[in-house]
PDB file of C-alpha atoms in Angstrom:
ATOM      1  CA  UNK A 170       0.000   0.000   0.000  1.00  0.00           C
ATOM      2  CA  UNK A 171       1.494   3.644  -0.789  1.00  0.00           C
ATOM      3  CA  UNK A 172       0.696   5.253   1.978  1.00  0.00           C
ATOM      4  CA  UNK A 173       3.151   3.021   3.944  1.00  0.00           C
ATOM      5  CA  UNK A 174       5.842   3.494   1.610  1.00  0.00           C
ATOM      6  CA  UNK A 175       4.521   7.378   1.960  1.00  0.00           C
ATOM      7  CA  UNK A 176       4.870   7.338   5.818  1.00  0.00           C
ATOM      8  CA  UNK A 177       8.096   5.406   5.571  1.00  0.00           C
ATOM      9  CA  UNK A 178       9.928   8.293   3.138  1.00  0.00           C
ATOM     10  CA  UNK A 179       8.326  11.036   5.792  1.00  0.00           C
ATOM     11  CA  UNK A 180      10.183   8.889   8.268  1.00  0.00           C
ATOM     12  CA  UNK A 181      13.483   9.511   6.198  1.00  0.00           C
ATOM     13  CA  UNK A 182      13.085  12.696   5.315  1.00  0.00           C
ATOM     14  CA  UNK A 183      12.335  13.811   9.197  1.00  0.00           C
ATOM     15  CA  UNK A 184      16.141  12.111  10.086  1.00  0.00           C
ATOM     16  CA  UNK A 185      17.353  14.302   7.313  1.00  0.00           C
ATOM     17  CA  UNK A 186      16.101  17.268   8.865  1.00  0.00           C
ATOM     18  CA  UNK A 187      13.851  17.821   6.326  1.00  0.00           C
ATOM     19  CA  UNK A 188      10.585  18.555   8.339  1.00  0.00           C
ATOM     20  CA  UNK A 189       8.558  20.357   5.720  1.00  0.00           C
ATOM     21  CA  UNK A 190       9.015  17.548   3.323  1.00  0.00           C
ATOM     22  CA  UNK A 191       8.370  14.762   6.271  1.00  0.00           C
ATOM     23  CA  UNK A 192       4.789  16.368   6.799  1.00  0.00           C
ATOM     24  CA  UNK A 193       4.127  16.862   3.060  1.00  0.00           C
ATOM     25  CA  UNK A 194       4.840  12.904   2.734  1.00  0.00           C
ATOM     26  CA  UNK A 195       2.746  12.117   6.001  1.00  0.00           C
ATOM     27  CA  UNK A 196      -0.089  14.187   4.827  1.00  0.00           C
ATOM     28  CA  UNK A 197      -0.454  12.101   1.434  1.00  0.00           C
ATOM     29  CA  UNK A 198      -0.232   8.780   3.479  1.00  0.00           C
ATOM     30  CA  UNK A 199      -2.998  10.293   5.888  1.00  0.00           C
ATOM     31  CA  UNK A 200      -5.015  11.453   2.672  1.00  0.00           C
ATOM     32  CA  UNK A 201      -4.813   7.641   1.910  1.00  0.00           C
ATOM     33  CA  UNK A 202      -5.604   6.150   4.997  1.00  0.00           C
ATOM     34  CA  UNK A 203      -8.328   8.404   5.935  1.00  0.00           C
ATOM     35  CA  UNK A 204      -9.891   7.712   2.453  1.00  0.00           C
ATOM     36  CA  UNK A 205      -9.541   3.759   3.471  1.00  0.00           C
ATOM     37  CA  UNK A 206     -11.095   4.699   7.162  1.00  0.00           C
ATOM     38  CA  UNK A 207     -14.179   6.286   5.156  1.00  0.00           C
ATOM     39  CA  UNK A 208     -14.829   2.854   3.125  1.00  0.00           C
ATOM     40  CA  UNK A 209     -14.277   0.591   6.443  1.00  0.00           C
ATOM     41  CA  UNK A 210     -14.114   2.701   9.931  1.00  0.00           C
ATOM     42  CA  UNK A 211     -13.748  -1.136  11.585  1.00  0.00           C
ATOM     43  CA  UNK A 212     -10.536  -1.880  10.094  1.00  0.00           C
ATOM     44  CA  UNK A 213      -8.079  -2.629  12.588  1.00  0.00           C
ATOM     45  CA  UNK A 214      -5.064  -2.161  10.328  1.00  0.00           C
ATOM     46  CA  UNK A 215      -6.611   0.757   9.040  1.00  0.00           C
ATOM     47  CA  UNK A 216      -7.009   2.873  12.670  1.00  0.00           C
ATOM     48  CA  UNK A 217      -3.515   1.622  13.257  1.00  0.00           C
ATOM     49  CA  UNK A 218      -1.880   3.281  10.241  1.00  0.00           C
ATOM     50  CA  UNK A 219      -3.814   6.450  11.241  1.00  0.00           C
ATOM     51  CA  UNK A 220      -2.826   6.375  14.305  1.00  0.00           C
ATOM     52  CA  UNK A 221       1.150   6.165  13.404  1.00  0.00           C
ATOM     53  CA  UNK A 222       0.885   8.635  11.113  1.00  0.00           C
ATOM     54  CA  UNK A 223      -0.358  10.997  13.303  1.00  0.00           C
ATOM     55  CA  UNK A 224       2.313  10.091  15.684  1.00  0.00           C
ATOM     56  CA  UNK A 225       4.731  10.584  12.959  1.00  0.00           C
ATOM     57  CA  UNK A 226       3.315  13.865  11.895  1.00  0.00           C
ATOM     58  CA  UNK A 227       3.679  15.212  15.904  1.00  0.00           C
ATOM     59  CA  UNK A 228       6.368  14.043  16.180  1.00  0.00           C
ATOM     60  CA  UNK A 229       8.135  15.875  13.011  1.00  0.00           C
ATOM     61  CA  UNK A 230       6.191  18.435  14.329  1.00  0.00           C
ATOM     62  CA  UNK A 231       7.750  18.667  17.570  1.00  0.00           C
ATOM     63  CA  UNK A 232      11.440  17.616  15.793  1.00  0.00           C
ATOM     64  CA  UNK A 233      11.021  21.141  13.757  1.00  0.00           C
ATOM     65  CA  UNK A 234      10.610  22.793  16.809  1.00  0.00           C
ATOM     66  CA  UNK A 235       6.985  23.969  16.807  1.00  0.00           C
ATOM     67  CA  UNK A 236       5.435  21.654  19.867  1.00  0.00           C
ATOM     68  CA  UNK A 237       2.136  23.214  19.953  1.00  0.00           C
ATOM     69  CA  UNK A 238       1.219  21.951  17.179  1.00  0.00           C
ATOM     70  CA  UNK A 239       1.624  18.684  18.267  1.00  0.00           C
ATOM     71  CA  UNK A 240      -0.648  18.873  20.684  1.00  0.00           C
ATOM     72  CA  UNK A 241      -3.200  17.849  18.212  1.00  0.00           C
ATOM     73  CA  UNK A 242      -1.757  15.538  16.378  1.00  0.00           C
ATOM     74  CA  UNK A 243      -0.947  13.516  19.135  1.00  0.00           C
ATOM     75  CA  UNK A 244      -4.420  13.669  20.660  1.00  0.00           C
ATOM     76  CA  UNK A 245      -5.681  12.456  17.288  1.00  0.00           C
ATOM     77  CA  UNK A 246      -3.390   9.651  17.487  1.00  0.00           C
ATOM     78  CA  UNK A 247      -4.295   7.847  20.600  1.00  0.00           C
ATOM     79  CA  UNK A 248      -8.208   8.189  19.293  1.00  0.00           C
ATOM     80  CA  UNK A 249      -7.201   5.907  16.297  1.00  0.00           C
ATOM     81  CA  UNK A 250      -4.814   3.692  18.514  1.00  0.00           C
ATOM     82  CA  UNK A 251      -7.712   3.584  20.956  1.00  0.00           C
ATOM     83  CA  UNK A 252     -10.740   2.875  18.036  1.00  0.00           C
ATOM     84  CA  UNK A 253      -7.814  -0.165  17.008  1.00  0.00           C
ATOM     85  CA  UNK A 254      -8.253  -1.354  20.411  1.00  0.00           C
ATOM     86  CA  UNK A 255     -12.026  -1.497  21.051  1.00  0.00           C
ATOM     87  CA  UNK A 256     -12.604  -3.030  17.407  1.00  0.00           C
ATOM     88  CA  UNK A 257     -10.079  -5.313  18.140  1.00  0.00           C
TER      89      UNK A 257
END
């Protein structure tokens, strides 16, 4: 699926340093995922890629020195690690 290879270049480009290009490539696997949610909100693996994503995206977030907006992000992700859980 793309959006993993999508995440996983984020991932690369956050070591690099490269934060704006990180979020641009989390934000196309999140596009994807959340377009997967929409056709099946009870897929496990589903909530779980949102959920890392969103960690991913605070995280680069918090790596490019702008915390706050975090906040958010990480909030979001727990609700998706949490939905993974209880459909579990």
């Amino acid at each position: 699926d793309m959006s993993y290879t999508l995440s996983d270049l984020g991932l690369g480009y956050r070591k690099l340093k490269r934060f704006p290009k990180a979020l641009a490539s989390y934000e196309r696997a999140r596009q994807m995922r959340e377009a997967a949610y929409r056709d099946d909100p009870n897929d496990v693996r589903v909530l779980n890629a949102l959920g890392q994503v969103y960690w991913r995206m605070g995280w680069t977030q918090v790596d490019a020195g702008a915390p706050e907006a975090a906040v958010e992000l990480g909030r979001k992700s727990v609700d998706y690690f949490g939905r993974a859980v209880r459909v579990a």
